[in-house]
Short mmCIF file of C-alpha atoms in Angstrom, two decimals:
data_model
loop_
_atom_site.label_atom_id
_atom_site.label_comp_id
_atom_site.label_asym_id
_atom_site.label_seq_id
_atom_site.Cartn_x
_atom_site.Cartn_y
_atom_site.Cartn_z
CA MET A 198 -70.42 47.18 -15.06
CA LYS A 199 -67.73 46.63 -17.69
CA PRO A 200 -64.86 45.07 -16.36
CA SER A 201 -61.67 47.16 -17.28
CA ASN A 202 -59.06 44.10 -17.51
CA PRO A 203 -59.12 43.24 -21.20
CA MET A 204 -58.97 39.30 -19.96
CA GLN A 205 -61.67 40.01 -17.70
CA GLN A 206 -63.94 41.62 -20.71
CA LEU A 207 -62.70 38.43 -22.67
CA GLN A 208 -64.01 36.01 -20.13
CA GLN A 209 -67.31 37.89 -19.72
CA TRP A 210 -68.25 37.73 -23.39
CA LYS A 211 -67.30 34.22 -23.59
CA ALA A 212 -69.48 33.43 -20.62
CA ASN A 213 -72.23 35.38 -22.22
CA ASN A 214 -72.03 34.22 -25.56
CA GLY A 215 -71.06 30.79 -24.45
CA LYS A 216 -74.50 30.31 -23.37
CA SER A 217 -76.60 31.48 -26.08
CA SER A 218 -74.50 29.16 -28.69
CA GLU A 219 -75.04 26.75 -26.40
CA ARG A 220 -78.91 26.87 -26.28
CA LYS A 221 -78.66 27.27 -30.27
CA ASN A 222 -76.96 24.07 -30.46
CA ALA A 223 -79.25 22.45 -28.00
CA SER A 224 -82.38 23.62 -30.44
CA ALA A 225 -80.37 22.57 -33.61
CA LYS A 226 -80.29 18.81 -32.16
CA SER A 227 -83.80 18.54 -31.36
CA ALA A 228 -84.62 19.81 -34.90
CA VAL A 229 -83.54 16.42 -36.46
CA LYS A 230 -85.65 13.80 -34.97
CA ASN A 231 -83.89 10.42 -35.95
CA SER A 232 -80.08 11.79 -36.22
CA SER A 233 -79.11 8.00 -35.53
CA ASN A 234 -80.11 7.13 -39.29
CA LEU A 235 -78.18 9.81 -40.48
CA LYS A 236 -75.21 8.87 -42.64
CA PHE A 237 -72.26 11.70 -42.47
CA GLU A 238 -69.26 11.38 -45.34
CA GLU A 239 -65.94 12.28 -44.51
CA THR A 240 -65.19 15.32 -47.01
CA SER A 241 -61.19 16.03 -47.73
CA LYS A 242 -60.01 19.32 -46.36
CA THR A 243 -60.63 22.15 -48.81
CA GLN A 244 -57.56 23.62 -50.17
CA GLN A 245 -57.57 26.73 -47.87
CA GLU A 246 -57.68 24.44 -44.82
CA THR A 247 -54.68 22.36 -46.07
CA GLN A 248 -52.77 25.84 -46.62
CA GLY A 249 -53.47 26.96 -43.07
CA GLU A 250 -51.92 24.24 -41.71
CA THR A 251 -48.31 24.75 -43.09
CA LYS A 252 -48.49 28.74 -42.20
CA ASN A 253 -49.03 27.55 -38.65
CA LYS A 254 -45.76 25.31 -38.71
CA TYR A 255 -43.03 27.21 -36.92
CA GLN A 256 -40.09 28.65 -40.02
CA GLY A 257 -37.20 29.53 -38.94
CA LYS A 258 -35.60 31.07 -36.04
CA LEU A 259 -37.65 33.95 -34.54
CA TYR A 260 -36.16 36.88 -32.79
CA ALA A 261 -38.20 36.73 -29.29
CA ASN A 262 -35.80 38.35 -26.79
CA PRO A 263 -38.08 39.57 -23.90
CA LEU A 264 -35.71 42.64 -23.49
CA ALA A 265 -37.53 44.09 -26.90
CA PHE A 266 -40.36 44.74 -24.83
CA LYS A 267 -39.08 45.66 -21.58
CA PHE A 268 -36.75 48.43 -23.17
CA ALA A 269 -39.05 49.71 -25.77
CA GLN A 270 -37.85 53.27 -26.08
CA LEU A 271 -33.89 51.82 -26.92
CA THR A 272 -35.91 49.41 -29.42
CA ARG A 273 -37.31 52.44 -30.74
CA GLN A 274 -33.87 54.25 -31.21
CA PHE A 275 -32.57 51.72 -33.06
CA LYS A 276 -35.93 51.75 -35.58
CA LEU A 277 -34.77 55.62 -35.97
CA ILE A 278 -31.16 54.71 -36.62
CA LEU A 279 -32.86 51.98 -39.26
CA ASP A 280 -34.72 55.45 -40.43
CA SER A 281 -32.05 57.49 -40.44
CA ASN A 282 -29.85 55.46 -42.65
CA ARG A 283 -32.69 55.73 -45.30
CA LYS A 284 -33.02 58.78 -45.09
CA CYS A 285 -29.42 59.47 -44.98
CA LEU A 286 -29.17 57.42 -48.68
CA GLU A 287 -32.20 59.16 -50.07
CA VAL A 288 -31.49 62.85 -49.15
CA TYR A 289 -27.56 62.93 -48.84
CA PRO A 290 -26.23 60.13 -50.78
CA ASP A 291 -22.67 62.01 -51.06
CA ASP A 292 -22.57 62.17 -46.97
CA PHE A 293 -23.31 57.80 -46.78
CA HIS A 294 -19.74 57.23 -45.84
CA HIS A 295 -20.64 58.31 -42.49
CA LYS A 296 -23.14 55.50 -42.06
CA LEU A 297 -20.03 52.94 -43.78
CA LYS A 298 -18.22 54.28 -40.90
CA MET A 299 -20.92 53.52 -38.47
CA ARG A 300 -21.20 50.27 -39.67
CA ASP A 301 -17.66 49.19 -39.50
CA GLU A 302 -17.60 50.73 -35.86
CA MET A 303 -20.95 48.50 -35.24
CA VAL A 304 -18.98 45.30 -36.70
CA ASP A 305 -16.39 45.95 -34.43
CA LEU A 306 -19.09 46.26 -31.25
CA ILE A 307 -20.63 43.11 -32.10
CA GLY A 308 -17.06 41.19 -32.13
CA ARG A 309 -16.07 42.65 -28.80
CA LEU A 310 -19.81 42.04 -27.33
CA LYS A 311 -19.72 38.28 -28.62
CA ALA A 312 -15.96 37.86 -27.34
CA GLY A 313 -16.92 39.16 -23.90
CA GLY A 314 -19.76 37.09 -23.70
CA LYS A 315 -17.99 34.30 -24.37
CA LEU A 316 -15.19 35.09 -21.97
CA LEU A 317 -17.61 35.56 -19.20
CA ASN A 318 -19.63 32.27 -19.59
CA ALA A 319 -15.93 30.15 -20.30
CA LEU A 320 -15.57 32.01 -16.58
CA ALA A 321 -18.92 31.23 -15.29
CA LYS A 322 -18.61 27.59 -16.38
CA SER A 323 -15.08 26.91 -14.64
CA GLN A 324 -16.54 28.43 -11.64
CA GLY A 325 -18.47 25.07 -11.65
CA ILE A 326 -20.82 24.39 -8.90
CA THR A 327 -19.52 27.04 -6.43
CA PHE A 328 -21.70 29.91 -8.79
CA CYS A 329 -24.32 31.19 -6.84
CA ARG A 330 -28.14 31.83 -7.85
CA ASP A 331 -27.64 35.19 -7.94
CA ASN A 332 -24.64 34.60 -10.11
CA GLN A 333 -26.48 32.56 -12.23
CA SER A 334 -29.49 34.81 -12.47
CA THR A 335 -26.92 38.00 -13.43
CA LEU A 336 -25.26 35.61 -15.94
CA LYS A 337 -28.48 35.34 -17.60
CA ASP A 338 -29.69 38.72 -17.76
CA PHE A 339 -26.35 39.63 -19.21
CA ASN A 340 -26.63 36.98 -21.87
CA GLN A 341 -30.20 38.72 -22.91
CA ALA A 342 -28.81 41.92 -22.86
CA ASN A 343 -25.79 40.85 -25.12
CA GLY A 344 -28.03 39.19 -27.27
CA TYR A 345 -30.32 41.82 -27.68
CA LEU A 346 -27.53 44.50 -28.30
CA ILE A 347 -25.91 42.28 -31.00
CA HIS A 348 -28.73 41.60 -32.63
CA LYS A 349 -29.93 45.47 -32.71
CA PHE A 350 -26.61 46.03 -33.80
CA GLY A 351 -26.81 43.30 -36.45
CA GLU A 352 -30.00 44.94 -38.45
CA VAL A 353 -28.07 48.29 -38.48
CA VAL A 354 -25.03 46.15 -40.29
CA ALA A 355 -27.04 44.59 -42.61
CA GLN A 356 -29.59 47.22 -43.17
CA ILE A 357 -25.96 49.64 -44.21
CA GLU A 358 -25.06 46.80 -46.22
CA ARG A 359 -28.08 46.36 -48.35
CA LEU A 360 -28.35 50.17 -48.32
CA ASN A 361 -24.50 50.65 -49.47
CA ILE A 362 -25.45 48.19 -52.40
CA GLU A 363 -28.16 49.97 -53.47
CA ARG A 364 -26.50 52.98 -53.34
CA ILE A 365 -23.30 51.36 -55.64
CA GLU A 366 -25.98 50.07 -58.26
CA GLY A 367 -27.55 53.43 -58.31
CA GLU A 368 -24.10 55.23 -59.09
CA LYS A 369 -23.45 52.43 -61.95
CA LEU A 370 -26.87 53.14 -63.12
CA GLN A 371 -26.27 57.08 -63.27
CA GLY A 372 -22.57 56.26 -64.88
CA VAL A 373 -24.04 54.29 -67.66
CA SER A 374 -27.02 56.78 -68.49
CA ASN A 375 -24.44 59.85 -68.76
CA GLU A 376 -22.27 58.40 -71.20
#
């Protein structure tokens, strides 16, 4: 019977395939009679191997807030906002000023969230040792949620700014072609 848990399935597969690969390795070792007489030359790594090493290195800051997975529906709503912004520019370019207004509101909200987070953290630090574990946990949760919202609102703001630049460049091109 196959286990329903993917991790158990993987362990079972490794156990089954590990035995067969051990047998293959053992038979391959016995095929060479005087393996001590064999000489192995060191070869340099291929170009593909060296490229793979550089790609695996950590590059830049990755956004890894655990709330992105916990709040999957909220993350989906932010994705819909991004899709809506793109669609608005394509279908209703004359009404894009509403998106610019939303961008300004989000920039204001980001500023308020950042200021509130700094204030709360400063208050928490001023309490010092008297700060209990429950409050520390609550503060950590708040900082994660605050960071999540700031990041998501920032994504929307950045996209609206990019779309606005596209819109302005498109208007300039149309103005040149109409003349």
